[in-house]
PDB file of C-alpha atoms and ligand atoms in Angstrom:
ATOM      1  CA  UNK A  25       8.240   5.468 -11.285  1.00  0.00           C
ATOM      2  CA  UNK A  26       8.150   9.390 -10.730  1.00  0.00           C
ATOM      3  CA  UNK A  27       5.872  11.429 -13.067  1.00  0.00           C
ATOM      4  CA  UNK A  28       7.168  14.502 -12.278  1.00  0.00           C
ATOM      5  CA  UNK A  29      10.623  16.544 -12.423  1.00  0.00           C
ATOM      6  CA  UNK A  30      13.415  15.154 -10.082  1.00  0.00           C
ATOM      7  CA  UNK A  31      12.749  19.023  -8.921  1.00  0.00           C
ATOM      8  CA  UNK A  32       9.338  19.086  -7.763  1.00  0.00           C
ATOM      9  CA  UNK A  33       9.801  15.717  -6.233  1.00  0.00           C
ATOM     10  CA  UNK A  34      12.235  17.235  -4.213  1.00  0.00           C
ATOM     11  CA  UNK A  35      10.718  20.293  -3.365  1.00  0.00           C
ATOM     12  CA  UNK A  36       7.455  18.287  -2.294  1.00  0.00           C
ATOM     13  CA  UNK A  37       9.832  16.228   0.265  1.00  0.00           C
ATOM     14  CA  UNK A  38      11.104  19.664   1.335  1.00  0.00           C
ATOM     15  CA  UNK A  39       7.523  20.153   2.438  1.00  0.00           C
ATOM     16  CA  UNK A  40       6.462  17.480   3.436  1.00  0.00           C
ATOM     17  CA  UNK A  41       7.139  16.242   7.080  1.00  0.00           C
ATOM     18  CA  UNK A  42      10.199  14.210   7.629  1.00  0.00           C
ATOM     19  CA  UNK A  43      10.407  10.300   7.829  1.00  0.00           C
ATOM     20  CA  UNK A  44      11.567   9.944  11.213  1.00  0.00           C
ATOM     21  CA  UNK A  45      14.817   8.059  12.716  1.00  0.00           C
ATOM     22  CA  UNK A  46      12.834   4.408  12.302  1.00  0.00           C
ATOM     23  CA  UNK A  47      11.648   4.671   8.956  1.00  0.00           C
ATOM     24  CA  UNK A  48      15.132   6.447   7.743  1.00  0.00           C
ATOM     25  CA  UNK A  49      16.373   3.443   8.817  1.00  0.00           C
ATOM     26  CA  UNK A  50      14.439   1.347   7.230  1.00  0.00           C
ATOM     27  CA  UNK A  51      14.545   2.781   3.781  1.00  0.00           C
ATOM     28  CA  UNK A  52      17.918   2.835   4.457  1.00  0.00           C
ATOM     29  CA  UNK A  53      18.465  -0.867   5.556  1.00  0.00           C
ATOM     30  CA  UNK A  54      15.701  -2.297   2.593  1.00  0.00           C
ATOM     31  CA  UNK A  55      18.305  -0.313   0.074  1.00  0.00           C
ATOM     32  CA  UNK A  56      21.565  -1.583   1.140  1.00  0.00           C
ATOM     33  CA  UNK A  57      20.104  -5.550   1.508  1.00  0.00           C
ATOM     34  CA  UNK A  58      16.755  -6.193   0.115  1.00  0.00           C
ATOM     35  CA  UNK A  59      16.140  -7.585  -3.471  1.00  0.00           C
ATOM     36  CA  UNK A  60      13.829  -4.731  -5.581  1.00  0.00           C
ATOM     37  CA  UNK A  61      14.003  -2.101  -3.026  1.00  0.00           C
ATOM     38  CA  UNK A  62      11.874   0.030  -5.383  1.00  0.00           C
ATOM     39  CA  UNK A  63       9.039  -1.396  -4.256  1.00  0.00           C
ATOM     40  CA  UNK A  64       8.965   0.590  -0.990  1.00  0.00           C
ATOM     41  CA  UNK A  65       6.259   3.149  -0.976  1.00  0.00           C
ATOM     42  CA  UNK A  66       9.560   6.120   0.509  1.00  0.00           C
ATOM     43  CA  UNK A  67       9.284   9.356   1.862  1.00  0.00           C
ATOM     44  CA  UNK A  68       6.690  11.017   0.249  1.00  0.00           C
ATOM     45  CA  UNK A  69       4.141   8.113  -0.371  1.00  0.00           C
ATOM     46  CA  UNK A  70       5.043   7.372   3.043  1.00  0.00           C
ATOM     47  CA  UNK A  71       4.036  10.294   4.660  1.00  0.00           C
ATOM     48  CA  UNK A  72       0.572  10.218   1.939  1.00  0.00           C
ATOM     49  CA  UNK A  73      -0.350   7.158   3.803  1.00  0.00           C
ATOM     50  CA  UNK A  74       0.223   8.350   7.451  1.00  0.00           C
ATOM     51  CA  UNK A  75      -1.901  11.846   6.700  1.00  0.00           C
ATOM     52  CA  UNK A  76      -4.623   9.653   5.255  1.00  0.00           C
ATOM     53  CA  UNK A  77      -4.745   7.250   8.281  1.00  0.00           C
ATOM     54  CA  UNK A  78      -4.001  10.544  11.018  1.00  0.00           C
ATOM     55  CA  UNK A  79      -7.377  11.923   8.553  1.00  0.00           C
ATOM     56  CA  UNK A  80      -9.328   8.433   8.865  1.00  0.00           C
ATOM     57  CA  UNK A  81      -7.608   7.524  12.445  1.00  0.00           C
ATOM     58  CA  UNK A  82      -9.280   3.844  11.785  1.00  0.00           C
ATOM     59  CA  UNK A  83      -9.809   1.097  14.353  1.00  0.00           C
ATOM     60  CA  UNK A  84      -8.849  -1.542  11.619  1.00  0.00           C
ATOM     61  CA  UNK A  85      -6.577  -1.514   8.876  1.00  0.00           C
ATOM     62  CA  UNK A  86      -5.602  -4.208   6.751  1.00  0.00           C
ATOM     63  CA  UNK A  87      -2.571  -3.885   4.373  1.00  0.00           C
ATOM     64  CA  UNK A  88      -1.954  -6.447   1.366  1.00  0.00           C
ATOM     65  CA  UNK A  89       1.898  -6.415   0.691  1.00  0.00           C
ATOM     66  CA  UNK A  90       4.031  -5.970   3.624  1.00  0.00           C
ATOM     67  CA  UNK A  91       7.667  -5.755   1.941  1.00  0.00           C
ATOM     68  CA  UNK A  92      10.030  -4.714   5.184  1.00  0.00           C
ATOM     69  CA  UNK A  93       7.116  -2.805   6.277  1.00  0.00           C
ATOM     70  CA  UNK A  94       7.712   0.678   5.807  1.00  0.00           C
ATOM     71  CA  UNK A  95       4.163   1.597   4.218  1.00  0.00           C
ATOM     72  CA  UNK A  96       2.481  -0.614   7.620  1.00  0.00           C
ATOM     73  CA  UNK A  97       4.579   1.627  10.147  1.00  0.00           C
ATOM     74  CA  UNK A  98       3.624   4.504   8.146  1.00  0.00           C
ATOM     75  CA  UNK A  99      -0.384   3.235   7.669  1.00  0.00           C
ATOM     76  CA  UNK A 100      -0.187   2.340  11.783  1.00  0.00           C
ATOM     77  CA  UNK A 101       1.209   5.841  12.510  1.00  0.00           C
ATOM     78  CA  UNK A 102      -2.765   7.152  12.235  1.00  0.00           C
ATOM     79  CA  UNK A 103      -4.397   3.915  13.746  1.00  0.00           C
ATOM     80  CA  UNK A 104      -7.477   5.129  16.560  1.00  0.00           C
ATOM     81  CA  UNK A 105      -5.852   4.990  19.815  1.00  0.00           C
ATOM     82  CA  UNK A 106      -7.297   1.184  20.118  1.00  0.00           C
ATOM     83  CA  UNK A 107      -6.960   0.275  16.834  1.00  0.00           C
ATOM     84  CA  UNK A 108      -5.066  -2.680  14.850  1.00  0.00           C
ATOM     85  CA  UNK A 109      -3.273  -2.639  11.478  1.00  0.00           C
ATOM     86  CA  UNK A 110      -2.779  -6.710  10.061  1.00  0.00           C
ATOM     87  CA  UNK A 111      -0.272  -6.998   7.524  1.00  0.00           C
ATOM     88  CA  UNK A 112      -0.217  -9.718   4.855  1.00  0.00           C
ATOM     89  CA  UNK A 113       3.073 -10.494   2.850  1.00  0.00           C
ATOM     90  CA  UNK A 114       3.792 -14.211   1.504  1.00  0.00           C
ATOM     91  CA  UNK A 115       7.753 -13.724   1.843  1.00  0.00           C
ATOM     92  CA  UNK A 116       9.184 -14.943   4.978  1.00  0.00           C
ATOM     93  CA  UNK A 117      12.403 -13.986   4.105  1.00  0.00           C
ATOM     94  CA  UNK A 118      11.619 -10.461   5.327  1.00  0.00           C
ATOM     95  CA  UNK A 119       9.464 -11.582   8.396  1.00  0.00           C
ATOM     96  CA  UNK A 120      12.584 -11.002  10.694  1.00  0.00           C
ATOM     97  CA  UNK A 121      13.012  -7.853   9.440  1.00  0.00           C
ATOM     98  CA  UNK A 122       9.348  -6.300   9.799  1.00  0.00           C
ATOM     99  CA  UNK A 123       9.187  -7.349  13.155  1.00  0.00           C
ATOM    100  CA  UNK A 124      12.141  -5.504  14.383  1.00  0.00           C
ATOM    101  CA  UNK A 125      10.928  -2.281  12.639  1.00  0.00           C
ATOM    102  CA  UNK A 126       7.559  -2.897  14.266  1.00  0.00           C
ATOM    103  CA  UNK A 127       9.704  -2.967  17.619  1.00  0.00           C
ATOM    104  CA  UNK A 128      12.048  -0.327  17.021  1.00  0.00           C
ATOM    105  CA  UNK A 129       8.321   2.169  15.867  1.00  0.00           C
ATOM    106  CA  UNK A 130       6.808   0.543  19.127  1.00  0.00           C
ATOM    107  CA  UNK A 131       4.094  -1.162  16.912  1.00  0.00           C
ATOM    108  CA  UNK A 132       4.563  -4.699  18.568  1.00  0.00           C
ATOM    109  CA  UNK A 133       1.250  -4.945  20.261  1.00  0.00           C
ATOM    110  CA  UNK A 134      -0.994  -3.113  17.452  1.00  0.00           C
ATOM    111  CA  UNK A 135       0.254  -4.504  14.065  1.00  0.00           C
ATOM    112  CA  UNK A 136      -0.131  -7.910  13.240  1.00  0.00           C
ATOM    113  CA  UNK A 137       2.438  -9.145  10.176  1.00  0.00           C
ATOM    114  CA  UNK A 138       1.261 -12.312   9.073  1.00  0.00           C
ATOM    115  CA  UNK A 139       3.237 -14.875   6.433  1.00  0.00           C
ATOM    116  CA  UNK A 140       1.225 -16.583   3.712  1.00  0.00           C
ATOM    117  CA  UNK A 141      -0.699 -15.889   0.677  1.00  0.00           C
ATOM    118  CA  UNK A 142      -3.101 -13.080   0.810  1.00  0.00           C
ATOM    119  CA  UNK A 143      -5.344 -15.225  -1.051  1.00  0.00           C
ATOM    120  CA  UNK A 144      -5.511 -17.716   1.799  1.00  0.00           C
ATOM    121  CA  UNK A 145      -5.383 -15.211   4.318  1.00  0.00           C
ATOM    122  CA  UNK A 146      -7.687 -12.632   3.693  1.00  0.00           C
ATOM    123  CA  UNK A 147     -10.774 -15.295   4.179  1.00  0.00           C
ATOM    124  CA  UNK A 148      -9.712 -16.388   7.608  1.00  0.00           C
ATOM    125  CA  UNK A 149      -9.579 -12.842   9.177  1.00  0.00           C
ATOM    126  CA  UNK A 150     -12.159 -11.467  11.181  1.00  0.00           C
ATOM    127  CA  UNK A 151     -14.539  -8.002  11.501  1.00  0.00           C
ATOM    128  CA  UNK A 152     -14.074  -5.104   8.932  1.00  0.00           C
ATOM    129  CA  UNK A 153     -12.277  -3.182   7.762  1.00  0.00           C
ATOM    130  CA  UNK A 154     -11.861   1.051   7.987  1.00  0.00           C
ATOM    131  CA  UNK A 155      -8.835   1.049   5.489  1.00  0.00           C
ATOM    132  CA  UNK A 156      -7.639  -1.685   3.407  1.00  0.00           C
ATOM    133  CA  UNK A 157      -4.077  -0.948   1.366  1.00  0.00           C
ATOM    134  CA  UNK A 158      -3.530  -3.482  -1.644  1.00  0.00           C
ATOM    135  CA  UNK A 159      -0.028  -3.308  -2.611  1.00  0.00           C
ATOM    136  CA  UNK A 160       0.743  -7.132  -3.595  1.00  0.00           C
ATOM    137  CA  UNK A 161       0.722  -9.202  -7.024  1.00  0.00           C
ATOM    138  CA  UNK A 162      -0.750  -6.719  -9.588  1.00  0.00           C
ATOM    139  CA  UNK A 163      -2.467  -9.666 -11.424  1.00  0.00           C
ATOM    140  CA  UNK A 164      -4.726 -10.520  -7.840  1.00  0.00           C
ATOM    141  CA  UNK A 165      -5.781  -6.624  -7.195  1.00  0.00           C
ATOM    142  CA  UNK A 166      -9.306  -7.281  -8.770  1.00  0.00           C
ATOM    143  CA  UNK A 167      -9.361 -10.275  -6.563  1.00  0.00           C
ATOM    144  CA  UNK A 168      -8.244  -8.779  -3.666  1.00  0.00           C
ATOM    145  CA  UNK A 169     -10.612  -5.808  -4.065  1.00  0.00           C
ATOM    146  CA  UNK A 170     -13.559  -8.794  -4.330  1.00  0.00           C
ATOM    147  CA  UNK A 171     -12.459 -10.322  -1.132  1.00  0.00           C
ATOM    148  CA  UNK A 172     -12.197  -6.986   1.126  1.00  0.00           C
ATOM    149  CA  UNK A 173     -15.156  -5.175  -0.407  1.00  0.00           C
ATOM    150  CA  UNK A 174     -17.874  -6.790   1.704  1.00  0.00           C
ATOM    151  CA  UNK A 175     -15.894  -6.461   4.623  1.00  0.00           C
ATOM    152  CA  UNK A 176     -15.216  -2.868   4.160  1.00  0.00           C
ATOM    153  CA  UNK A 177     -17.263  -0.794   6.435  1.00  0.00           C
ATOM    154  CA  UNK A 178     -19.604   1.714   4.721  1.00  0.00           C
ATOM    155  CA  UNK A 179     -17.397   5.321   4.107  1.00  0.00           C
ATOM    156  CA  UNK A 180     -14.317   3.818   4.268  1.00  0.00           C
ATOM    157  CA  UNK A 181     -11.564   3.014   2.214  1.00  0.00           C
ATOM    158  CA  UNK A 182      -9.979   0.678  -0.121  1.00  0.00           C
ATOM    159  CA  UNK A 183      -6.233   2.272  -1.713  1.00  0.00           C
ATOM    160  CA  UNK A 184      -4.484   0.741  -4.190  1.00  0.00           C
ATOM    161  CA  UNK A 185      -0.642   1.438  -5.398  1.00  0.00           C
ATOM    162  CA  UNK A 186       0.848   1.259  -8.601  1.00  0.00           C
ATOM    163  CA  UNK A 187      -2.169   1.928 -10.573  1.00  0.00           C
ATOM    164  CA  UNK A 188       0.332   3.954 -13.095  1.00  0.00           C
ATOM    165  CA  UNK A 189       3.059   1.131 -13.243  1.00  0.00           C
ATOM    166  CA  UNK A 190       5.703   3.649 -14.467  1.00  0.00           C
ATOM    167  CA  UNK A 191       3.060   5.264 -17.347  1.00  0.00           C
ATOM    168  CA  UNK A 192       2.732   1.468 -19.158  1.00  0.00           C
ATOM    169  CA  UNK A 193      -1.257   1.766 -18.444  1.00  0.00           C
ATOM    170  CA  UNK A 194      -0.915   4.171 -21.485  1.00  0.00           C
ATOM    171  CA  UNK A 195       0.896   1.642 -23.845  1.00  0.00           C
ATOM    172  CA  UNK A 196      -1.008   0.287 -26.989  1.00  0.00           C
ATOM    173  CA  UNK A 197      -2.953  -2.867 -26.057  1.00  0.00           C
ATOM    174  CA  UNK A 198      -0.311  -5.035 -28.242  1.00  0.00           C
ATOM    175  CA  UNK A 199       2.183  -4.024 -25.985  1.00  0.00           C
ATOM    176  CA  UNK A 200       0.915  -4.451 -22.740  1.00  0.00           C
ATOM    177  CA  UNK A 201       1.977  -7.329 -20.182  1.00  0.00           C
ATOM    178  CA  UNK A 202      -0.743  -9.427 -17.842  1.00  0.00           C
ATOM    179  CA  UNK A 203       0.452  -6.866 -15.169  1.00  0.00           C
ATOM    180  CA  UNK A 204      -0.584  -3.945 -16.966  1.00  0.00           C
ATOM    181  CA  UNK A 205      -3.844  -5.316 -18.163  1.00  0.00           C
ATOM    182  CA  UNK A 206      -4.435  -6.442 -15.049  1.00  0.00           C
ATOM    183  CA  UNK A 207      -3.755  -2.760 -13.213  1.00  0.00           C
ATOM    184  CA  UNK A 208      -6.472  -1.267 -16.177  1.00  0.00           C
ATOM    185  CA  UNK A 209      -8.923  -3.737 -15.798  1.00  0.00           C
ATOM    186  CA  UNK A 210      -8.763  -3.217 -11.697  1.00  0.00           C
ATOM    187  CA  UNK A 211      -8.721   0.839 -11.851  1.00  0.00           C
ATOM    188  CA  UNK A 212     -11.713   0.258 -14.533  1.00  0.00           C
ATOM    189  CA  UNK A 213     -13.436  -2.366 -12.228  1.00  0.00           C
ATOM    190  CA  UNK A 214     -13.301   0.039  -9.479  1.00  0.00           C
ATOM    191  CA  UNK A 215     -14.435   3.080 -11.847  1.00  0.00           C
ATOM    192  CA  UNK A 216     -17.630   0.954 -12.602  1.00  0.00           C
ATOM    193  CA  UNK A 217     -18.441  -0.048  -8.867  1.00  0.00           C
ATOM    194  CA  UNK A 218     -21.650   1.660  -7.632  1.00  0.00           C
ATOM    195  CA  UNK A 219     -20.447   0.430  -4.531  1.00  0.00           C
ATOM    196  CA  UNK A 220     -17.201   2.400  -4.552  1.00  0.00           C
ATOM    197  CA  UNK A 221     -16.335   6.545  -6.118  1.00  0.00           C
ATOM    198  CA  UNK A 222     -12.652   6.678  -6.557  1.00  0.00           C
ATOM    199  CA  UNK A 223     -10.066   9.574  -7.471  1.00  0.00           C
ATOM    200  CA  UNK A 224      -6.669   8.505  -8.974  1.00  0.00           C
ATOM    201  CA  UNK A 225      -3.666  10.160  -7.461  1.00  0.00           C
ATOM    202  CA  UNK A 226      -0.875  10.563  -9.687  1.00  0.00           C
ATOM    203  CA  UNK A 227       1.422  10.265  -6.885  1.00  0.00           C
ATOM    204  CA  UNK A 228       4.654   8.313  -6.780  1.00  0.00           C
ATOM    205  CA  UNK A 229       3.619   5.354  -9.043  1.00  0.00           C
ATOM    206  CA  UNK A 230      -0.227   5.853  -9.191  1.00  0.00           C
ATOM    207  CA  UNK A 231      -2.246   5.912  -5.847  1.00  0.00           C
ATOM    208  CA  UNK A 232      -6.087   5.011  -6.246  1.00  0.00           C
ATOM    209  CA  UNK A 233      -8.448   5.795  -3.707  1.00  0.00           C
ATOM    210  CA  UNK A 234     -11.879   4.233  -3.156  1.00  0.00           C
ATOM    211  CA  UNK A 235     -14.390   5.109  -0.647  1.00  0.00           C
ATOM    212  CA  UNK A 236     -17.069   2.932   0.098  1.00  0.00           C
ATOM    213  CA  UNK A 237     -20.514   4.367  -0.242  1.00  0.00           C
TER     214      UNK A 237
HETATM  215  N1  SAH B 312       3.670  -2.046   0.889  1.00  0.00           N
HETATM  216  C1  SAH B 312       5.129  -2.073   0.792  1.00  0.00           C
HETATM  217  C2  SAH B 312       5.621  -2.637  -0.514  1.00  0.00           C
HETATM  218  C3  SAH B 312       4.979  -3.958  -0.920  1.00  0.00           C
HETATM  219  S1  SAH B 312       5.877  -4.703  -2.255  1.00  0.00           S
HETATM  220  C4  SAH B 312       5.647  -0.649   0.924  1.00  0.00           C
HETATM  221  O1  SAH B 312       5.005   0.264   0.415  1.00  0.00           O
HETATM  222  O2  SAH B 312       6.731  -0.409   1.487  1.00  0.00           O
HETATM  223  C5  SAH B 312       4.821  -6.034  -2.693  1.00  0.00           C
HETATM  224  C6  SAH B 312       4.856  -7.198  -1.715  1.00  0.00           C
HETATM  225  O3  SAH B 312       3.773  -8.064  -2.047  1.00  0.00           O
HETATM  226  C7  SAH B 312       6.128  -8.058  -1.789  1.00  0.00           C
HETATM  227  O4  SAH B 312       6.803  -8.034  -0.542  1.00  0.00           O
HETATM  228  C8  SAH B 312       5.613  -9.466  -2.113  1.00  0.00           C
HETATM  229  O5  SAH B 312       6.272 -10.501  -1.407  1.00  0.00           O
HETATM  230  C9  SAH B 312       4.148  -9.380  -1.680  1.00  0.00           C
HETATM  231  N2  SAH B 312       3.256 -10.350  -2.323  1.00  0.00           N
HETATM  232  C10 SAH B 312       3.235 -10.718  -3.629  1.00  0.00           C
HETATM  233  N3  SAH B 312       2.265 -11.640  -3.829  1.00  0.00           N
HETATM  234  C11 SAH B 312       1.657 -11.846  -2.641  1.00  0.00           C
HETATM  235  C12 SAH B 312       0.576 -12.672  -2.200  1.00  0.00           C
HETATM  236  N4  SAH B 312      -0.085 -13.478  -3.038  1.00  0.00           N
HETATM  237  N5  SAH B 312       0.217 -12.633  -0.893  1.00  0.00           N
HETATM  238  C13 SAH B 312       0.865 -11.805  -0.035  1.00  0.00           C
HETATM  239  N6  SAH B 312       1.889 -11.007  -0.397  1.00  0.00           N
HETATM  240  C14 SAH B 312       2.279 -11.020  -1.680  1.00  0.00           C
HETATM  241 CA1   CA B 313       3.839  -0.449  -4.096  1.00  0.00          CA
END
């Protein structure tokens, strides 16, 4: 998952402001009980997301791919001082969880964590969107990109993790899985979109960041 020495990645942490007592927690808690605690985004990629929102400071913010809900605290963190983060993940299991992080960051009243299929639930919400963060099912990214795009307000933006998936993007096409085709065919999607200019940030596992024209 990291593309650069264990060295830099620690001296970029070094540098980098700390988590905070909640989200320590949390990383802490999702590695001691959760199944595949890999998948949460962690210090660094944490702290990406919060400067990006603190740059943005949106009004609305959708996330795709809640987990326990470390990357929505960190996402909510740069929210306008009226503004709402909604939070899709189809595992209940964690539900409990999420919502006493969101309580113990004093995010109760301005993120939303809702249970179902992103699929389903994307079409039901209402108004736009300043920042949407897909971070579910690899395979649906295109998908999910199709759904929000239209209901992405005009210069903002649309970022995607795990557009790297460890370095297999660069495998030989015989040797690629449906995830991995489906990460290429999404990052080339978006490369193709008049609608959208990306940049790909080799951060973590592959951050890609579209801006809406
Ligand atoms: N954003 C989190 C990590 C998300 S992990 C963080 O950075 O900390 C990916 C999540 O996507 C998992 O919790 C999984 O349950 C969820 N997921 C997978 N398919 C989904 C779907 N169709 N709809 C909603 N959530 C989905
Ligand atoms: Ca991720």
């Amino acid at each position: 998952m990291n593309f650069f020495p264990p060295e830099i990645d620690a001296y970029a942490e070094a540098f980098t402001r700390a988590e905070g007592e909640v989200l320590a927690a949390l990383n802490r808690e999702t590695w001691a009980k959760v199944l595949t605690p890999r998948m949460l985004s962690g210090h660094l990629q944490g702290q990406v997301l919060r400067m990006f929102s603190m740059m943005m400071r949106p009004k609305s913010v959708l996330e795709i791919g809640t987990y326990t809900g470390y990357s929505a605290i960190c996402l909510a963190e740069g929210l306008a001082e009226d503004g709402k983060l909604i939070t899709i993940d189809i595992n209940e299991e964690l539900h409990d969880m999420v919502l006493r992080y969101l309580e113990m960051a004093g995010l109760t009243g301005r993120v939303s964590a809702i249970v179902g299929n992103a699929l389903e639930v994307i079409p039901t919400l209402q108004g736009t969107f300043d920042l949407v963060f897909i971070d579910a099912d690899k395979e649906n990214y295109a998908t999910y990109f199709d759904l929000v795009i239209d209901r992405t307000a005009s210069g903002g933006f649309i970022i995607a993790d795990n557009v790297l998936w460890s370095g297999k993007v660069l495998l030989a096409d015989s040797e690629l899985d449906r995830e991995t085709i489906a990460l290429k065919d999404f990052a080339r999607k978006l490369k193709d979109d008049p609608r959208v200019e990306t940049v790909l940030l080799p951060i973590r596992d592959g951050l890609l960041v579209a801006r809406k024209v």
